Amino acid sequence: MALGNALSNRPKSEEPNINITSMMDMFTIILFFLLSSYGSSPVEFDLDKGMELPESSATFDYSNSVKLFLSNSSIKVEKELVGQLRDGQVLDLDMTKPKSSYLYIKLKAFHEKQIEDAKIEAEKDGKDAKDDFHVLFFCDRNLPYKTMNNIMKVAALAGYPNFQLAVLEKS
Amino acid sequence: MAALGQRRRNSADLECEIDMVPIMNMFLVLIPFLLASSTTLFLNGINTSVPVMAQTSTLQQPEKKSEVKITATVKLENNQFVLQASSDELSEEKLKGLDAVVKNTNGKHQYAQLATALHNIKSLYPKSDTLILMPDDAIIYDRIVKTMDVARAFNGQTLFPNVVVSGQVQ
């Protein structure tokens, strides 16, 4: 009882007043920085585990197009697996009959769709249809030229003779 | 009069406090979300192409002598770079003078020497803008990209902006 009285008689402590203005300032700066960097990289890439891109001094921005991923174990067009590699050799790709490969069929389908879309777009705008499509090529830095050359040849046959090689900015 | 002055002073003394807590809550949600989705790797692109068969046009105007264009060809071999110049408008002798072989030193590729040889061609024939890269089958992609970097620009000077990758014809 005595304890209860003592507690009730104790002077009430004041509520602590924290100044959050400086924290708000800091948060505002961080928020604007993150928002600006979020807007400049809207595309997400799903790279294979262990795939390393080469570093380059190139400063050209990549443009979004059909993405071709060549790692040391697989070939993907966009997110779909179209082939496999073993010891740098592409399985199921006979370079004497490249048009029979699934990679060719897939790329050709993408190319035809892009042409169709460009025609519709051109009709809307009253301009000539665009036909200079390219492949955004992600290739593992340690792959030999022989492997990538075969893939590039198939892509060129499917209507993509122009490539944009995806590289990392030199740190 | 005194009463009016008193009233004004009282209204000015009123502190106006904005409730920051909801804004802070919003920031605390937004910042982790943006941090999680922000990228730490910055991706760039190198434009290149593979050679394709093209139909020649008879309507093309012949180029003036003052606008001689050299096409540089760089063969990437395991232990050296072989630079060859080609042009329809120059004699074989003059073209031979532009050729160079850059051998590895202590097992290291001499990119600076290659750049110097390319710079030499570019300074003599400034209209030149195309370089054909011909890597050996075993050359890794990383070395191709490094050679492209050197071919496009060196020490801030543009050399051959159009780089075409081509396989060797056996």
Tab-separated table of C-alpha atoms in Angstrom:
chain	number	residue	atom	x	y	z
A	1	MET	CA	0.000	0.000	0.000
A	2	ALA	CA	2.835	2.308	0.956
A	3	LEU	CA	4.489	1.508	-2.346
A	4	GLY	CA	1.304	2.328	-4.211
A	5	ASN	CA	1.122	5.693	-2.562
A	6	ALA	CA	4.749	6.417	-3.260
A	7	LEU	CA	4.247	5.682	-6.937
A	8	SER	CA	1.109	7.768	-7.232
A	9	ASN	CA	2.728	10.677	-5.395
A	10	ARG	CA	5.851	10.673	-7.605
A	11	PRO	CA	5.962	13.652	-9.988
A	12	LYS	CA	4.968	12.688	-13.518
A	13	SER	CA	7.953	12.528	-15.898
A	14	GLU	CA	7.821	14.678	-19.019
A	15	GLU	CA	7.447	13.036	-22.407
A	16	PRO	CA	10.817	13.013	-24.204
A	17	ASN	CA	10.814	15.334	-27.175
A	18	ILE	CA	12.948	13.911	-30.007
A	19	ASN	CA	13.873	16.260	-32.791
A	20	ILE	CA	13.275	14.264	-35.980
A	21	THR	CA	13.850	17.099	-38.445
A	22	SER	CA	17.454	16.134	-39.201
A	23	MET	CA	16.432	12.490	-39.654
A	24	MET	CA	13.658	13.592	-42.029
A	25	ASP	CA	16.212	15.577	-44.044
A	26	MET	CA	18.475	12.534	-44.328
A	27	PHE	CA	15.602	10.270	-45.325
A	28	THR	CA	14.428	12.749	-47.956
A	29	ILE	CA	17.888	12.846	-49.562
A	30	ILE	CA	18.177	9.034	-49.553
A	31	LEU	CA	14.660	8.678	-50.955
A	32	PHE	CA	15.296	11.034	-53.870
A	33	PHE	CA	18.638	9.374	-54.655
A	34	LEU	CA	17.069	5.912	-54.664
A	35	LEU	CA	14.090	7.077	-56.716
A	36	SER	CA	16.384	8.534	-59.396
A	37	SER	CA	18.535	5.384	-59.631
A	38	TYR	CA	15.378	3.230	-59.673
A	39	GLY	CA	14.058	5.038	-62.738
A	40	SER	CA	17.256	4.603	-64.782
A	41	SER	CA	17.377	0.810	-64.523
A	42	PRO	CA	13.874	-0.447	-65.153
A	43	VAL	CA	14.822	-3.793	-66.715
A	44	GLU	CA	15.727	-6.819	-64.673
A	45	PHE	CA	18.096	-9.457	-66.007
A	46	ASP	CA	18.008	-13.004	-64.872
A	47	LEU	CA	21.634	-14.100	-65.227
A	48	ASP	CA	22.651	-17.700	-64.626
A	49	LYS	CA	24.566	-18.499	-61.467
A	50	GLY	CA	28.296	-18.300	-62.112
A	51	MET	CA	27.892	-16.276	-65.303
A	52	GLU	CA	30.396	-13.448	-65.436
A	53	LEU	CA	30.081	-10.578	-67.887
A	54	PRO	CA	33.231	-8.861	-69.154
A	55	GLU	CA	34.114	-5.333	-68.077
A	56	SER	CA	34.412	-2.655	-70.694
A	57	SER	CA	35.046	1.049	-71.055
A	58	ALA	CA	32.029	1.288	-73.382
A	59	THR	CA	29.618	3.989	-72.339
A	60	PHE	CA	26.715	3.287	-74.675
A	61	ASP	CA	23.426	2.627	-72.982
A	62	TYR	CA	21.965	-0.715	-73.941
A	63	SER	CA	18.595	-0.674	-75.610
A	64	ASN	CA	16.042	-3.216	-74.696
A	65	SER	CA	15.572	-5.931	-77.281
A	66	VAL	CA	15.546	-9.706	-77.554
A	67	LYS	CA	17.909	-10.985	-74.903
A	68	LEU	CA	20.183	-13.921	-75.615
A	69	PHE	CA	22.047	-15.452	-72.672
A	70	LEU	CA	25.039	-17.684	-73.269
A	71	SER	CA	26.548	-19.161	-70.130
A	72	ASN	CA	29.015	-22.031	-69.878
A	73	SER	CA	26.166	-24.526	-69.502
A	74	SER	CA	23.078	-23.150	-71.255
A	75	ILE	CA	21.624	-20.904	-73.945
A	76	LYS	CA	18.502	-18.918	-73.163
A	77	VAL	CA	16.368	-16.645	-75.301
A	78	GLU	CA	14.658	-14.251	-72.908
A	79	LYS	CA	13.882	-16.673	-70.061
A	80	GLU	CA	13.410	-19.818	-72.107
A	81	LEU	CA	16.086	-22.495	-72.272
A	82	VAL	CA	16.813	-23.221	-75.939
A	83	GLY	CA	20.022	-25.210	-75.755
A	84	GLN	CA	22.714	-26.671	-73.588
A	85	LEU	CA	26.491	-26.580	-73.656
A	86	ARG	CA	29.020	-29.203	-72.700
A	87	ASP	CA	32.759	-28.424	-72.773
A	88	GLY	CA	32.126	-25.373	-74.926
A	89	GLN	CA	30.162	-27.426	-77.465
A	90	VAL	CA	26.547	-26.551	-78.158
A	91	LEU	CA	24.421	-29.685	-77.956
A	92	ASP	CA	21.626	-30.113	-80.523
A	93	LEU	CA	23.168	-27.573	-82.883
A	94	ASP	CA	24.394	-28.931	-86.175
A	95	MET	CA	26.160	-26.076	-87.947
A	96	THR	CA	25.575	-27.793	-91.311
A	97	LYS	CA	21.818	-27.465	-90.661
A	98	PRO	CA	21.501	-24.488	-88.292
A	99	LYS	CA	17.917	-23.774	-89.318
A	100	SER	CA	16.766	-26.994	-87.695
A	101	SER	CA	17.920	-25.885	-84.240
A	102	TYR	CA	15.451	-24.734	-81.610
A	103	LEU	CA	17.572	-21.600	-81.106
A	104	TYR	CA	16.991	-20.583	-84.735
A	105	ILE	CA	13.255	-21.346	-84.571
A	106	LYS	CA	12.875	-19.308	-81.381
A	107	LEU	CA	14.857	-16.308	-82.655
A	108	LYS	CA	13.042	-16.383	-85.992
A	109	ALA	CA	9.702	-16.306	-84.170
A	110	PHE	CA	10.837	-13.294	-82.147
A	111	HIS	CA	12.046	-11.542	-85.290
A	112	GLU	CA	8.766	-12.090	-87.121
A	113	LYS	CA	6.819	-10.817	-84.126
A	114	GLN	CA	9.008	-7.705	-83.928
A	115	ILE	CA	8.459	-7.023	-87.646
A	116	GLU	CA	4.694	-7.417	-87.215
A	117	ASP	CA	4.673	-5.058	-84.218
A	118	ALA	CA	6.827	-2.525	-86.067
A	119	LYS	CA	4.442	-2.593	-89.052
A	120	ILE	CA	1.442	-1.913	-86.825
A	121	GLU	CA	3.348	0.876	-85.075
A	122	ALA	CA	4.431	2.391	-88.393
A	123	GLU	CA	0.866	2.337	-89.739
A	124	LYS	CA	-0.288	4.209	-86.648
A	125	ASP	CA	2.428	6.857	-86.946
A	126	GLY	CA	2.439	7.004	-90.752
A	127	LYS	CA	6.175	6.272	-90.918
A	128	ASP	CA	8.306	3.533	-92.494
A	129	ALA	CA	8.456	0.324	-90.482
A	130	LYS	CA	11.660	-0.191	-88.484
A	131	ASP	CA	13.635	-3.297	-89.459
A	132	ASP	CA	17.040	-2.873	-87.779
A	133	PHE	CA	16.431	-5.091	-84.802
A	134	HIS	CA	19.276	-6.399	-82.729
A	135	VAL	CA	19.988	-8.967	-80.071
A	136	LEU	CA	21.178	-7.948	-76.621
A	137	PHE	CA	23.845	-10.598	-76.120
A	138	PHE	CA	24.906	-11.703	-72.636
A	139	CYS	CA	27.903	-13.980	-72.871
A	140	ASP	CA	30.150	-15.426	-70.193
A	141	ARG	CA	33.565	-13.738	-70.287
A	142	ASN	CA	35.454	-17.040	-70.282
A	143	LEU	CA	33.714	-18.657	-73.250
A	144	PRO	CA	35.814	-19.252	-76.362
A	145	TYR	CA	35.047	-17.393	-79.568
A	146	LYS	CA	34.184	-20.637	-81.351
A	147	THR	CA	31.129	-21.141	-79.139
A	148	MET	CA	29.844	-17.598	-79.396
A	149	ASN	CA	30.559	-17.456	-83.127
A	150	ASN	CA	28.216	-20.381	-83.767
A	151	ILE	CA	25.457	-18.704	-81.750
A	152	MET	CA	26.010	-15.360	-83.511
A	153	LYS	CA	25.814	-17.066	-86.904
A	154	VAL	CA	22.493	-18.680	-86.019
A	155	ALA	CA	21.166	-15.338	-84.766
A	156	ALA	CA	22.290	-13.611	-87.976
A	157	LEU	CA	20.508	-16.292	-90.022
A	158	ALA	CA	17.338	-15.696	-88.003
A	159	GLY	CA	17.432	-11.998	-88.942
A	160	TYR	CA	19.654	-10.483	-86.278
A	161	PRO	CA	23.045	-9.586	-87.825
A	162	ASN	CA	23.453	-6.709	-85.357
A	163	PHE	CA	24.334	-7.309	-81.747
A	164	GLN	CA	24.679	-5.329	-78.630
A	165	LEU	CA	27.156	-7.021	-76.342
A	166	ALA	CA	26.155	-6.604	-72.719
A	167	VAL	CA	29.143	-5.576	-70.624
A	168	LEU	CA	29.704	-4.227	-67.147
A	169	GLU	CA	30.894	-0.713	-66.590
A	170	LYS	CA	34.567	-0.683	-65.609
A	171	SER	CA	34.886	0.003	-61.908
B	1	MET	CA	-5.956	49.256	-28.592
B	2	ALA	CA	-3.961	47.479	-25.937
B	3	ALA	CA	-6.391	44.546	-26.056
B	4	LEU	CA	-5.928	44.137	-29.831
B	5	GLY	CA	-2.118	44.145	-29.479
B	6	GLN	CA	-2.332	41.531	-26.748
B	7	ARG	CA	-4.506	39.277	-28.950
B	8	ARG	CA	-2.084	39.537	-31.899
B	9	ARG	CA	0.880	38.648	-29.715
B	10	ASN	CA	-0.926	35.615	-28.370
B	11	SER	CA	-1.791	34.267	-31.825
B	12	ALA	CA	1.861	34.694	-32.989
B	13	ASP	CA	3.114	32.758	-29.990
B	14	LEU	CA	1.125	29.660	-31.005
B	15	GLU	CA	3.540	26.938	-32.166
B	16	CYS	CA	2.312	24.942	-35.078
B	17	GLU	CA	3.630	21.358	-35.049
B	18	ILE	CA	3.156	19.109	-38.061
B	19	ASP	CA	2.779	15.454	-37.253
B	20	MET	CA	5.792	13.889	-38.967
B	21	VAL	CA	5.158	10.343	-37.798
B	22	PRO	CA	3.064	9.168	-40.820
B	23	ILE	CA	5.643	10.649	-43.227
B	24	MET	CA	8.428	8.899	-41.324
B	25	ASN	CA	6.490	5.649	-41.516
B	26	MET	CA	6.116	6.026	-45.280
B	27	PHE	CA	9.843	6.748	-45.668
B	28	LEU	CA	10.742	3.727	-43.597
B	29	VAL	CA	8.698	1.520	-45.923
B	30	LEU	CA	9.889	3.149	-49.164
B	31	ILE	CA	13.612	3.200	-48.417
B	32	PRO	CA	14.103	-0.549	-47.779
B	33	PHE	CA	11.972	-1.303	-50.859
B	34	LEU	CA	14.034	0.994	-53.093
B	35	LEU	CA	17.297	-0.258	-51.588
B	36	ALA	CA	16.306	-3.840	-52.338
B	37	SER	CA	15.393	-3.066	-55.941
B	38	SER	CA	18.329	-0.757	-56.695
B	39	THR	CA	21.104	-2.095	-58.907
B	40	THR	CA	24.726	-2.186	-57.937
B	41	LEU	CA	25.949	-3.297	-61.375
B	42	PHE	CA	25.806	-0.854	-64.234
B	43	LEU	CA	25.246	-2.466	-67.586
B	44	ASN	CA	26.365	-1.010	-70.899
B	45	GLY	CA	26.252	-2.205	-74.474
B	46	ILE	CA	28.798	-2.487	-77.290
B	47	ASN	CA	27.307	-2.309	-80.759
B	48	THR	CA	28.711	-4.806	-83.186
B	49	SER	CA	27.595	-6.931	-86.097
B	50	VAL	CA	28.505	-9.989	-88.072
B	51	PRO	CA	29.235	-9.652	-91.795
B	52	VAL	CA	26.313	-10.420	-94.093
B	53	MET	CA	26.141	-10.860	-97.855
B	54	ALA	CA	24.953	-7.598	-99.397
B	55	GLN	CA	23.934	-6.699	-102.923
B	56	THR	CA	26.273	-4.169	-104.509
B	57	SER	CA	24.755	-1.062	-105.946
B	58	THR	CA	25.993	0.376	-109.241
B	59	LEU	CA	24.695	3.802	-108.265
B	60	GLN	CA	27.346	4.325	-105.593
B	61	GLN	CA	29.495	7.397	-106.143
B	62	PRO	CA	33.255	6.795	-106.211
B	63	GLU	CA	34.930	8.330	-103.177
B	64	LYS	CA	37.349	11.205	-103.474
B	65	LYS	CA	41.066	10.472	-103.012
B	66	SER	CA	41.181	12.874	-100.097
B	67	GLU	CA	38.646	10.716	-98.283
B	68	VAL	CA	40.564	7.458	-98.330
B	69	LYS	CA	39.109	4.967	-95.929
B	70	ILE	CA	41.194	2.162	-94.527
B	71	THR	CA	39.578	-0.952	-93.153
B	72	ALA	CA	41.758	-2.348	-90.407
B	73	THR	CA	41.699	-6.066	-89.746
B	74	VAL	CA	42.982	-7.354	-86.418
B	75	LYS	CA	43.597	-11.072	-86.070
B	76	LEU	CA	43.532	-12.158	-82.459
B	77	GLU	CA	45.942	-15.020	-82.004
B	78	ASN	CA	46.970	-16.683	-78.804
B	79	ASN	CA	50.344	-14.943	-78.565
B	80	GLN	CA	49.970	-11.887	-80.789
B	81	PHE	CA	47.795	-9.374	-82.617
B	82	VAL	CA	48.179	-9.186	-86.378
B	83	LEU	CA	47.065	-5.873	-87.853
B	84	GLN	CA	46.435	-5.608	-91.578
B	85	ALA	CA	45.161	-2.617	-93.522
B	86	SER	CA	43.029	-2.853	-96.632
B	87	SER	CA	41.635	-0.303	-99.043
B	88	ASP	CA	40.685	-0.141	-102.721
B	89	GLU	CA	42.259	3.267	-103.075
B	90	LEU	CA	45.808	2.556	-101.892
B	91	SER	CA	48.639	0.557	-103.421
B	92	GLU	CA	49.787	-2.745	-101.935
B	93	GLU	CA	53.084	-1.149	-100.883
B	94	LYS	CA	51.423	1.647	-98.945
B	95	LEU	CA	49.077	-0.795	-97.252
B	96	LYS	CA	51.997	-3.059	-96.280
B	97	GLY	CA	53.576	-0.092	-94.508
B	98	LEU	CA	50.562	0.120	-92.215
B	99	ASP	CA	50.595	-3.553	-91.226
B	100	ALA	CA	51.899	-4.526	-87.807
B	101	VAL	CA	52.419	-7.561	-85.623
B	102	VAL	CA	52.135	-6.982	-81.872
B	103	LYS	CA	53.588	-9.900	-79.966
B	104	ASN	CA	52.910	-10.697	-76.326
B	105	THR	CA	55.581	-9.665	-73.845
B	106	ASN	CA	56.071	-11.850	-70.762
B	107	GLY	CA	52.812	-13.588	-71.627
B	108	LYS	CA	50.855	-10.312	-71.559
B	109	HIS	CA	48.870	-8.924	-74.449
B	110	GLN	CA	50.201	-5.546	-75.548
B	111	TYR	CA	47.002	-3.537	-75.990
B	112	ALA	CA	48.844	-0.198	-75.835
B	113	GLN	CA	51.083	-1.157	-78.766
B	114	LEU	CA	48.076	-2.249	-80.786
B	115	ALA	CA	46.396	1.084	-80.010
B	116	THR	CA	49.492	2.956	-81.195
B	117	ALA	CA	49.473	1.071	-84.507
B	118	LEU	CA	45.744	1.797	-84.951
B	119	HIS	CA	46.289	5.434	-84.028
B	120	ASN	CA	48.955	5.630	-86.733
B	121	ILE	CA	46.433	4.510	-89.381
B	122	LYS	CA	43.749	6.823	-88.039
B	123	SER	CA	46.045	9.868	-88.054
B	124	LEU	CA	47.085	9.211	-91.672
B	125	TYR	CA	43.561	8.409	-92.885
B	126	PRO	CA	41.103	10.106	-90.520
B	127	LYS	CA	38.043	8.962	-92.460
B	128	SER	CA	38.753	5.345	-91.505
B	129	ASP	CA	36.131	4.068	-89.118
B	130	THR	CA	35.736	0.324	-89.593
B	131	LEU	CA	37.725	-2.447	-87.962
B	132	ILE	CA	37.230	-6.149	-88.489
B	133	LEU	CA	38.117	-8.392	-85.571
B	134	MET	CA	39.079	-11.943	-86.466
B	135	PRO	CA	39.614	-13.960	-83.300
B	136	ASP	CA	41.004	-17.481	-83.275
B	137	ASP	CA	38.547	-20.125	-82.132
B	138	ALA	CA	40.190	-20.467	-78.719
B	139	ILE	CA	40.270	-16.744	-77.891
B	140	ILE	CA	38.040	-15.988	-74.923
B	141	TYR	CA	35.279	-13.384	-75.048
B	142	ASP	CA	36.918	-11.196	-72.396
B	143	ARG	CA	39.951	-10.605	-74.632
B	144	ILE	CA	37.690	-9.796	-77.603
B	145	VAL	CA	35.916	-7.115	-75.538
B	146	LYS	CA	39.248	-5.650	-74.364
B	147	THR	CA	40.493	-5.469	-77.951
B	148	MET	CA	37.230	-3.809	-79.011
B	149	ASP	CA	37.710	-1.200	-76.290
B	150	VAL	CA	41.190	-0.409	-77.575
B	151	ALA	CA	39.993	-0.343	-81.194
B	152	ARG	CA	37.145	2.072	-80.487
B	153	ALA	CA	39.055	4.617	-78.471
B	154	PHE	CA	42.402	5.030	-76.778
B	155	ASN	CA	43.364	7.766	-74.329
B	156	GLY	CA	40.154	9.594	-75.093
B	157	GLN	CA	40.677	9.645	-78.860
B	158	THR	CA	38.207	7.912	-81.142
B	159	LEU	CA	39.874	5.368	-83.434
B	160	PHE	CA	37.550	2.880	-85.160
B	161	PRO	CA	33.993	3.196	-83.844
B	162	ASN	CA	32.555	0.465	-86.093
B	163	VAL	CA	33.861	-2.900	-84.984
B	164	VAL	CA	32.718	-5.980	-86.851
B	165	VAL	CA	33.411	-9.435	-85.463
B	166	SER	CA	34.149	-12.050	-88.053
B	167	GLY	CA	35.312	-15.635	-88.012
B	168	GLN	CA	38.440	-16.544	-89.951
B	169	VAL	CA	37.955	-18.075	-93.358
B	170	GLN	CA	40.023	-21.247	-93.454
